[in-house]
Amino acid sequence: MGSVNAADTNINSIADAVTQGTANVDLNLRYESVDQDNALKDADALTLRTRLTFATAEYYGLTALVEFEDSRNLAGVNDYNDAIGNNGAYSVIADPETTELDQAFLQYKRDGFTAKAGRQVIALDNMRFLGHVGWRQDRQTFDAVTMQYAMNDFSVDYGYIYKRNRIFAEVKDIDSKDHIINASYNLGFGKLSAYGYLLEEDSNLDNGIDTYGVRFAGAKDLDKIKLLYTVEYATQDADTATTSYSADYLLGEVGVGFSGLTFKLGYEQLGSDNGEYGFATPLATLHAFNGWSDQFLGTPAQGLVDTYISVGGSVVGGNWALAYHDFEADESSATVNDLGDEIDAVFSLPIDKHYTIGVKYAAYSAGDASAGKVDTDKVWLWANAKF
């Protein structure tokens, strides 16, 4: 919402801002199945996520938003471990039933400055370190105070997060004392970002994870070819009650787009500290990285190296993509080196501006048995409606 003086509009009071606000409904119906090569039973879930949002109009730079979210099982298709203690004999599908306040914040915006206080979505850069986990039915939001200043090609964000509202209903929400800062500058041929994420759970135990990094991502049109490129480096220190660890992060990705197709080749390294600690990104939109089967939501102590290739395009009005990942340990041991590989595929089709349907598949093949992973197949079918 832009900063508009209320005197120049038909909004002359807070009551006008409320009555001239907007309401939205977002419905996401999804079937998910999980088949793992272990003793767990195959899982099936049919869930409907309903999200109701109301945003006021602007009054002298002030706006407010409130949003409720509900996730329900449908038609008795609920044979799955919901990750909060139900149906533990089945494989995990992390979509528990819940009804909760998803967002509720007050925002002030003027002359390039924005301040927001309350429960809110926070998503920075590619969400590798901080995101909303929007793939799950109960997305991640944060109780926080955030500020941004943006002018021309420069922007800087700061936030203090005092509660992490995670994807597991309210049972596993975490009180925190997190400080986040991210500054970026648009160079025309790409965006350069520098960041610091100082994360700490609000408990009596030492648990800090401090991460500092720099990222550059951009694209360049060369006649009929579009060149894509990303490079990123970060270093991390983590503390426990008894010891401290350090690890590094490295990402390199190149891509090329032509004739309606986009090809990418990437290398992502989540480093290890002598095989005892793996580089962690606990607030990330993790499903978007290291394969859609979600085998590496937590980095192994040996670290993780993900070498991947993907291709995508459009057909019959929809979008498709295929990807292959090869996983290895960053610091191999005598028993852990090969962490497996994965094939992913997706197709989504918009049906006018309100509806989208899609299908998605992930097939993970385990590597060394001592790594603790098993062959896993996942299938999703979904239909989304927004009004």
Tab-separated table of C-alpha atoms in Angstrom:
chain	number	residue	atom	x	y	z
A	1	MET	CA	0.000	0.000	0.000
A	2	GLY	CA	1.408	3.421	-0.890
A	3	SER	CA	1.659	6.442	1.380
A	4	VAL	CA	-1.209	8.732	0.451
A	5	ASN	CA	-2.402	11.694	2.483
A	6	ALA	CA	-5.889	10.893	3.676
A	7	ALA	CA	-7.002	14.428	2.917
A	8	ASP	CA	-6.500	13.704	-0.796
A	9	THR	CA	-8.804	10.678	-0.723
A	10	ASN	CA	-12.259	9.730	0.471
A	11	ILE	CA	-10.729	8.330	3.636
A	12	ASN	CA	-11.318	10.953	6.308
A	13	SER	CA	-11.314	8.806	9.438
A	14	ILE	CA	-10.243	5.477	10.844
A	15	ALA	CA	-13.817	4.308	10.311
A	16	ASP	CA	-13.465	5.111	6.596
A	17	ALA	CA	-10.202	3.158	6.457
A	18	VAL	CA	-11.974	0.113	7.886
A	19	THR	CA	-15.135	0.303	5.791
A	20	GLN	CA	-13.114	0.846	2.604
A	21	GLY	CA	-10.754	-2.030	3.326
A	22	THR	CA	-10.453	-5.213	1.285
A	23	ALA	CA	-11.207	-8.836	2.136
A	24	ASN	CA	-9.706	-11.930	0.492
A	25	VAL	CA	-10.234	-15.690	0.647
A	26	ASP	CA	-7.550	-18.239	-0.254
A	27	LEU	CA	-8.505	-21.955	-0.398
A	28	ASN	CA	-5.933	-24.702	-0.922
A	29	LEU	CA	-7.152	-28.302	-1.312
A	30	ARG	CA	-4.320	-30.837	-1.386
A	31	TYR	CA	-3.806	-34.586	-1.460
A	32	GLU	CA	-0.392	-35.865	-0.369
A	33	SER	CA	0.966	-39.401	-0.186
A	34	VAL	CA	4.255	-40.668	1.267
A	35	ASP	CA	5.814	-44.108	0.656
A	36	GLN	CA	9.036	-44.881	2.559
A	37	ASP	CA	11.180	-48.007	2.566
A	38	ASN	CA	10.986	-48.569	6.321
A	39	ALA	CA	8.648	-49.923	8.988
A	40	LEU	CA	6.354	-46.883	8.888
A	41	LYS	CA	2.993	-47.247	7.188
A	42	ASP	CA	2.395	-45.376	3.924
A	43	ALA	CA	0.769	-42.014	4.617
A	44	ASP	CA	-2.170	-40.289	2.917
A	45	ALA	CA	-3.682	-36.897	3.663
A	46	LEU	CA	-6.445	-34.841	2.091
A	47	THR	CA	-6.469	-31.382	3.645
A	48	LEU	CA	-8.146	-28.056	3.010
A	49	ARG	CA	-6.443	-24.849	4.086
A	50	THR	CA	-8.665	-21.767	4.350
A	51	ARG	CA	-7.109	-18.335	4.751
A	52	LEU	CA	-9.273	-15.246	5.383
A	53	THR	CA	-7.600	-11.839	5.143
A	54	PHE	CA	-8.849	-8.315	5.815
A	55	ALA	CA	-6.696	-5.241	5.154
A	56	THR	CA	-7.755	-1.688	5.890
A	57	ALA	CA	-7.312	1.195	3.490
A	58	GLU	CA	-4.556	3.682	4.295
A	59	TYR	CA	-5.103	6.549	6.702
A	60	TYR	CA	-2.194	9.008	6.950
A	61	GLY	CA	0.306	6.234	6.256
A	62	LEU	CA	-1.304	3.767	8.660
A	63	THR	CA	-2.761	0.407	7.650
A	64	ALA	CA	-3.740	-2.735	9.522
A	65	LEU	CA	-4.170	-6.347	8.488
A	66	VAL	CA	-5.726	-9.349	10.193
A	67	GLU	CA	-5.688	-12.881	8.820
A	68	PHE	CA	-6.998	-16.221	10.051
A	69	GLU	CA	-5.917	-19.633	8.846
A	70	ASP	CA	-7.596	-23.019	9.212
A	71	SER	CA	-6.461	-26.481	8.073
A	72	ARG	CA	-8.825	-29.488	8.142
A	73	ASN	CA	-8.747	-33.137	7.126
A	74	LEU	CA	-11.402	-34.078	4.585
A	75	ALA	CA	-13.298	-37.262	3.702
A	76	GLY	CA	-11.541	-39.316	6.366
A	77	VAL	CA	-8.251	-39.347	4.430
A	78	ASN	CA	-6.008	-38.791	7.441
A	79	ASP	CA	-3.648	-41.757	7.761
A	80	TYR	CA	-0.489	-39.775	8.488
A	81	ASN	CA	1.835	-38.633	11.250
A	82	ASP	CA	1.028	-34.933	11.603
A	83	ALA	CA	4.369	-34.174	13.354
A	84	ILE	CA	2.691	-33.095	16.596
A	85	GLY	CA	2.013	-36.518	18.122
A	86	ASN	CA	-0.836	-38.085	16.137
A	87	ASN	CA	-0.630	-41.374	14.165
A	88	GLY	CA	3.035	-42.067	14.853
A	89	ALA	CA	2.928	-45.408	13.022
A	90	TYR	CA	2.678	-43.561	9.676
A	91	SER	CA	5.146	-41.466	7.688
A	92	VAL	CA	5.127	-37.734	8.357
A	93	ILE	CA	2.952	-35.257	6.477
A	94	ALA	CA	3.445	-31.995	8.366
A	95	ASP	CA	-0.084	-30.601	7.990
A	96	PRO	CA	-1.777	-30.833	11.404
A	97	GLU	CA	-5.330	-29.657	11.898
A	98	THR	CA	-5.323	-26.127	13.279
A	99	THR	CA	-7.196	-22.857	13.477
A	100	GLU	CA	-5.073	-19.851	14.342
A	101	LEU	CA	-4.294	-16.214	13.835
A	102	ASP	CA	-1.900	-16.166	10.898
A	103	GLN	CA	-1.196	-12.429	10.711
A	104	ALA	CA	-2.231	-9.353	12.680
A	105	PHE	CA	-0.154	-6.216	12.355
A	106	LEU	CA	-0.185	-2.440	12.246
A	107	GLN	CA	1.923	-0.773	9.581
A	108	TYR	CA	3.158	2.771	9.054
A	109	LYS	CA	4.639	3.822	5.714
A	110	ARG	CA	6.020	7.146	4.572
A	111	ASP	CA	8.796	8.467	2.328
A	112	GLY	CA	10.538	5.148	1.855
A	113	PHE	CA	10.279	4.133	5.509
A	114	THR	CA	8.038	1.246	6.610
A	115	ALA	CA	7.492	-0.002	10.150
A	116	LYS	CA	5.379	-3.020	11.011
A	117	ALA	CA	4.468	-4.396	14.442
A	118	GLY	CA	2.666	-7.651	15.164
A	119	ARG	CA	2.319	-11.108	13.646
A	120	GLN	CA	3.583	-11.028	10.057
A	121	VAL	CA	5.157	-12.841	7.133
A	122	ILE	CA	8.883	-12.162	6.740
A	123	ALA	CA	10.658	-13.292	3.571
A	124	LEU	CA	14.146	-12.087	2.621
A	125	ASP	CA	16.179	-12.777	-0.538
A	126	ASN	CA	15.399	-16.320	-1.754
A	127	MET	CA	14.110	-17.403	1.712
A	128	ARG	CA	17.130	-19.674	2.279
A	129	PHE	CA	17.558	-18.132	5.714
A	130	LEU	CA	14.213	-16.498	6.457
A	131	GLY	CA	10.878	-17.354	4.859
A	132	HIS	CA	7.216	-18.313	5.236
A	133	VAL	CA	7.316	-22.051	4.360
A	134	GLY	CA	4.311	-21.364	2.152
A	135	TRP	CA	4.197	-24.912	0.761
A	136	ARG	CA	2.781	-26.305	4.016
A	137	GLN	CA	-0.867	-25.693	4.853
A	138	ASP	CA	0.030	-23.869	8.100
A	139	ARG	CA	2.633	-21.393	6.912
A	140	GLN	CA	5.310	-19.845	9.098
A	141	THR	CA	4.855	-16.314	10.435
A	142	PHE	CA	6.604	-14.295	13.129
A	143	ASP	CA	5.626	-12.074	16.041
A	144	ALA	CA	7.992	-9.212	15.361
A	145	VAL	CA	8.764	-5.552	14.964
A	146	THR	CA	10.273	-4.858	11.542
A	147	MET	CA	11.518	-1.721	9.806
A	148	GLN	CA	12.596	-1.045	6.265
A	149	TYR	CA	14.081	1.946	4.538
A	150	ALA	CA	14.114	1.861	0.743
A	151	MET	CA	15.260	4.625	-1.560
A	152	ASN	CA	16.063	4.255	-5.247
A	153	ASP	CA	18.197	1.107	-5.585
A	154	PHE	CA	19.099	0.768	-1.889
A	155	SER	CA	17.122	-0.876	0.915
A	156	VAL	CA	17.854	-2.020	4.448
A	157	ASP	CA	15.668	-4.201	6.683
A	158	TYR	CA	15.877	-4.717	10.428
A	159	GLY	CA	13.649	-6.893	12.573
A	160	TYR	CA	13.340	-8.171	16.098
A	161	ILE	CA	11.459	-11.489	16.289
A	162	TYR	CA	10.076	-12.520	19.653
A	163	LYS	CA	8.077	-15.564	18.565
A	164	ARG	CA	8.402	-18.056	15.714
A	165	ASN	CA	4.981	-19.334	14.676
A	166	ARG	CA	6.041	-22.509	12.931
A	167	ILE	CA	4.206	-24.915	10.603
A	168	PHE	CA	3.113	-27.340	13.350
A	169	ALA	CA	-0.031	-25.548	14.607
A	170	GLU	CA	0.708	-23.759	17.902
A	171	VAL	CA	2.195	-26.787	19.682
A	172	LYS	CA	5.751	-26.213	18.483
A	173	ASP	CA	5.856	-22.404	18.320
A	174	ILE	CA	9.055	-20.999	19.827
A	175	ASP	CA	9.631	-17.862	21.887
A	176	SER	CA	12.775	-16.187	20.614
A	177	LYS	CA	15.109	-13.205	20.755
A	178	ASP	CA	16.120	-12.977	17.098
A	179	HIS	CA	17.720	-9.977	15.409
A	180	ILE	CA	17.711	-9.841	11.612
A	181	ILE	CA	19.333	-7.308	9.307
A	182	ASN	CA	19.561	-7.358	5.526
A	183	ALA	CA	20.862	-4.581	3.275
A	184	SER	CA	20.752	-4.688	-0.517
A	185	TYR	CA	21.707	-2.581	-3.511
A	186	ASN	CA	20.475	-3.052	-7.061
A	187	LEU	CA	23.410	-2.773	-9.464
A	188	GLY	CA	21.266	-3.035	-12.582
A	189	PHE	CA	22.682	-6.404	-13.630
A	190	GLY	CA	21.956	-7.972	-10.225
A	191	LYS	CA	21.231	-7.368	-6.557
A	192	LEU	CA	23.992	-7.385	-3.957
A	193	SER	CA	22.873	-8.262	-0.415
A	194	ALA	CA	24.666	-8.420	2.924
A	195	TYR	CA	23.019	-9.860	6.004
A	196	GLY	CA	23.301	-10.854	9.609
A	197	TYR	CA	20.846	-13.213	11.306
A	198	LEU	CA	21.348	-13.538	15.073
A	199	LEU	CA	18.993	-16.256	16.260
A	200	GLU	CA	18.354	-17.317	19.846
A	201	GLU	CA	15.538	-19.257	21.447
A	202	ASP	CA	14.188	-17.546	24.568
A	203	SER	CA	15.179	-20.219	27.077
A	204	ASN	CA	17.662	-20.807	29.879
A	205	LEU	CA	19.974	-22.783	27.586
A	206	ASP	CA	22.736	-21.418	25.359
A	207	ASN	CA	21.456	-21.889	21.808
A	208	GLY	CA	22.563	-18.944	19.689
A	209	ILE	CA	23.120	-19.276	15.938
A	210	ASP	CA	24.816	-16.220	14.394
A	211	THR	CA	25.097	-16.079	10.607
A	212	TYR	CA	26.740	-13.390	8.471
A	213	GLY	CA	26.816	-13.493	4.703
A	214	VAL	CA	26.822	-11.826	1.315
A	215	ARG	CA	24.800	-12.707	-1.784
A	216	PHE	CA	24.733	-11.580	-5.413
A	217	ALA	CA	21.981	-12.666	-7.788
A	218	GLY	CA	21.103	-11.320	-11.192
A	219	ALA	CA	20.238	-11.825	-14.836
A	220	LYS	CA	21.436	-10.437	-18.152
A	221	ASP	CA	19.706	-10.465	-21.525
A	222	LEU	CA	22.032	-11.398	-24.370
A	223	ASP	CA	20.090	-11.119	-27.620
A	224	LYS	CA	17.708	-14.105	-27.495
A	225	ILE	CA	19.385	-15.702	-24.472
A	226	LYS	CA	18.941	-14.783	-20.819
A	227	LEU	CA	21.885	-15.492	-18.544
A	228	LEU	CA	21.188	-16.171	-14.846
A	229	TYR	CA	23.777	-16.181	-12.072
A	230	THR	CA	23.921	-16.380	-8.275
A	231	VAL	CA	26.792	-16.604	-5.819
A	232	GLU	CA	26.526	-16.539	-2.015
A	233	TYR	CA	28.771	-17.086	0.976
A	234	ALA	CA	27.969	-17.136	4.703
A	235	THR	CA	29.725	-18.073	7.909
A	236	GLN	CA	27.999	-19.321	11.047
A	237	ASP	CA	28.812	-19.691	14.740
A	238	ALA	CA	26.546	-21.812	16.950
A	239	ASP	CA	26.662	-22.135	20.733
A	240	THR	CA	25.414	-24.803	23.088
A	241	ALA	CA	25.734	-25.113	26.859
A	242	THR	CA	29.007	-26.994	26.508
A	243	THR	CA	30.669	-26.055	23.226
A	244	SER	CA	30.718	-23.826	20.150
A	245	TYR	CA	30.701	-24.762	16.473
A	246	SER	CA	31.434	-22.943	13.236
A	247	ALA	CA	30.575	-23.790	9.631
A	248	ASP	CA	30.399	-22.090	6.244
A	249	TYR	CA	27.799	-21.889	3.486
A	250	LEU	CA	28.470	-21.618	-0.237
A	251	LEU	CA	26.118	-21.355	-3.202
A	252	GLY	CA	26.936	-21.061	-6.875
A	253	GLU	CA	24.276	-21.246	-9.580
A	254	VAL	CA	24.280	-20.462	-13.281
A	255	GLY	CA	21.413	-20.681	-15.722
A	256	VAL	CA	20.405	-19.899	-19.258
A	257	GLY	CA	17.000	-19.231	-20.739
A	258	PHE	CA	16.085	-19.513	-24.401
A	259	SER	CA	13.177	-20.673	-26.595
A	260	GLY	CA	10.861	-20.787	-23.573
A	261	LEU	CA	13.139	-23.102	-21.561
A	262	THR	CA	15.311	-22.373	-18.533
A	263	PHE	CA	18.263	-24.574	-17.591
A	264	LYS	CA	20.103	-24.266	-14.257
A	265	LEU	CA	23.178	-25.877	-12.754
A	266	GLY	CA	23.900	-25.350	-9.080
A	267	TYR	CA	26.200	-26.239	-6.207
A	268	GLU	CA	25.133	-25.665	-2.603
A	269	GLN	CA	27.387	-26.508	0.336
A	270	LEU	CA	26.163	-26.479	3.928
A	271	GLY	CA	29.443	-26.997	5.719
A	272	SER	CA	30.374	-29.101	8.726
A	273	ASP	CA	32.531	-28.560	11.796
A	274	ASN	CA	34.667	-31.710	11.896
A	275	GLY	CA	31.653	-33.944	11.307
A	276	GLU	CA	30.000	-32.778	14.550
A	277	TYR	CA	27.764	-29.904	13.388
A	278	GLY	CA	26.055	-29.014	10.111
A	279	PHE	CA	25.317	-25.449	8.945
A	280	ALA	CA	21.736	-24.666	10.050
A	281	THR	CA	18.950	-22.511	8.589
A	282	PRO	CA	16.078	-23.046	11.074
A	283	LEU	CA	13.880	-20.157	9.814
A	284	ALA	CA	14.162	-20.976	6.108
A	285	THR	CA	11.532	-22.078	3.621
A	286	LEU	CA	13.286	-25.439	3.650
A	287	HIS	CA	10.990	-27.272	1.223
A	288	ALA	CA	12.364	-25.132	-1.622
A	289	PHE	CA	15.897	-26.452	-1.149
A	290	ASN	CA	17.724	-29.809	-1.312
A	291	GLY	CA	14.867	-31.723	-2.927
A	292	TRP	CA	11.123	-31.682	-2.408
A	293	SER	CA	11.068	-34.966	-0.492
A	294	ASP	CA	12.342	-32.969	2.527
A	295	GLN	CA	15.097	-35.377	3.520
A	296	PHE	CA	17.396	-32.586	4.682
A	297	LEU	CA	15.202	-30.235	6.695
A	298	GLY	CA	18.008	-30.468	9.232
A	299	THR	CA	21.593	-30.504	7.957
A	300	PRO	CA	23.470	-33.718	8.884
A	301	ALA	CA	26.391	-33.330	11.275
A	302	GLN	CA	28.645	-34.256	8.338
A	303	GLY	CA	27.283	-31.293	6.376
A	304	LEU	CA	25.644	-31.458	2.956
A	305	VAL	CA	26.777	-30.842	-0.605
A	306	ASP	CA	23.911	-30.617	-3.107
A	307	THR	CA	24.884	-30.605	-6.786
A	308	TYR	CA	21.786	-30.111	-8.914
A	309	ILE	CA	20.502	-29.482	-12.398
A	310	SER	CA	17.041	-28.385	-13.478
A	311	VAL	CA	15.025	-27.517	-16.554
A	312	GLY	CA	11.658	-25.800	-16.772
A	313	GLY	CA	9.285	-24.166	-19.184
A	314	SER	CA	5.668	-23.749	-20.136
A	315	VAL	CA	3.232	-25.950	-22.021
A	316	VAL	CA	-0.542	-25.776	-22.684
A	317	GLY	CA	-0.705	-22.619	-20.551
A	318	GLY	CA	0.931	-24.213	-17.514
A	319	ASN	CA	4.420	-24.326	-16.022
A	320	TRP	CA	6.585	-27.428	-15.590
A	321	ALA	CA	9.989	-28.229	-14.102
A	322	LEU	CA	12.288	-31.228	-13.668
A	323	ALA	CA	15.247	-31.373	-11.281
A	324	TYR	CA	17.958	-33.833	-10.259
A	325	HIS	CA	19.968	-33.598	-7.009
A	326	ASP	CA	23.103	-35.492	-6.022
A	327	PHE	CA	23.825	-35.351	-2.276
A	328	GLU	CA	27.148	-35.934	-0.547
A	329	ALA	CA	28.595	-35.260	2.901
A	330	ASP	CA	30.717	-32.121	3.234
A	331	GLU	CA	33.068	-33.906	5.646
A	332	SER	CA	32.972	-37.630	4.931
A	333	SER	CA	33.536	-40.285	7.557
A	334	ALA	CA	34.410	-43.957	7.182
A	335	THR	CA	30.702	-44.800	6.965
A	336	VAL	CA	28.983	-41.648	5.669
A	337	ASN	CA	29.797	-40.094	2.304
A	338	ASP	CA	27.020	-40.786	-0.215
A	339	LEU	CA	23.798	-39.115	0.989
A	340	GLY	CA	21.695	-40.251	-1.969
A	341	ASP	CA	20.058	-38.566	-4.930
A	342	GLU	CA	16.623	-37.311	-5.904
A	343	ILE	CA	14.424	-36.628	-8.930
A	344	ASP	CA	11.695	-33.957	-8.704
A	345	ALA	CA	8.934	-32.986	-11.125
A	346	VAL	CA	6.081	-30.461	-11.035
A	347	PHE	CA	3.350	-29.111	-13.307
A	348	SER	CA	0.928	-26.310	-12.402
A	349	LEU	CA	-1.869	-24.877	-14.523
A	350	PRO	CA	-3.647	-21.558	-13.877
A	351	ILE	CA	-7.342	-21.548	-14.784
A	352	ASP	CA	-8.199	-17.861	-15.217
A	353	LYS	CA	-7.016	-15.506	-12.457
A	354	HIS	CA	-8.774	-17.274	-9.572
A	355	TYR	CA	-7.903	-20.968	-9.863
A	356	THR	CA	-4.766	-23.112	-10.132
A	357	ILE	CA	-4.355	-26.885	-10.221
A	358	GLY	CA	-1.130	-28.850	-10.006
A	359	VAL	CA	0.721	-32.127	-9.542
A	360	LYS	CA	4.136	-32.685	-7.977
A	361	TYR	CA	6.385	-35.720	-7.467
A	362	ALA	CA	9.592	-36.407	-5.548
A	363	ALA	CA	11.625	-39.640	-5.564
A	364	TYR	CA	14.594	-39.886	-3.179
A	365	SER	CA	17.061	-42.798	-3.395
A	366	ALA	CA	19.089	-43.353	-0.241
A	367	GLY	CA	22.886	-43.516	-0.167
A	368	ASP	CA	25.031	-44.983	2.613
A	369	ALA	CA	22.888	-46.971	5.036
A	370	SER	CA	24.621	-45.421	8.047
A	371	ALA	CA	23.419	-41.961	6.951
A	372	GLY	CA	19.980	-42.917	8.304
A	373	LYS	CA	17.947	-42.124	5.169
A	374	VAL	CA	15.584	-44.457	3.277
A	375	ASP	CA	14.079	-44.509	-0.222
A	376	THR	CA	11.124	-42.118	-0.250
A	377	ASP	CA	8.414	-41.320	-2.818
A	378	LYS	CA	5.995	-38.418	-2.422
A	379	VAL	CA	3.063	-37.309	-4.590
A	380	TRP	CA	0.951	-34.148	-4.342
A	381	LEU	CA	-2.227	-33.105	-6.157
A	382	TRP	CA	-3.735	-29.726	-5.409
A	383	ALA	CA	-6.319	-27.125	-6.384
A	384	ASN	CA	-6.142	-23.514	-5.243
A	385	ALA	CA	-8.754	-20.754	-5.387
A	386	LYS	CA	-8.236	-17.065	-4.541
A	387	PHE	CA	-10.904	-14.383	-4.386
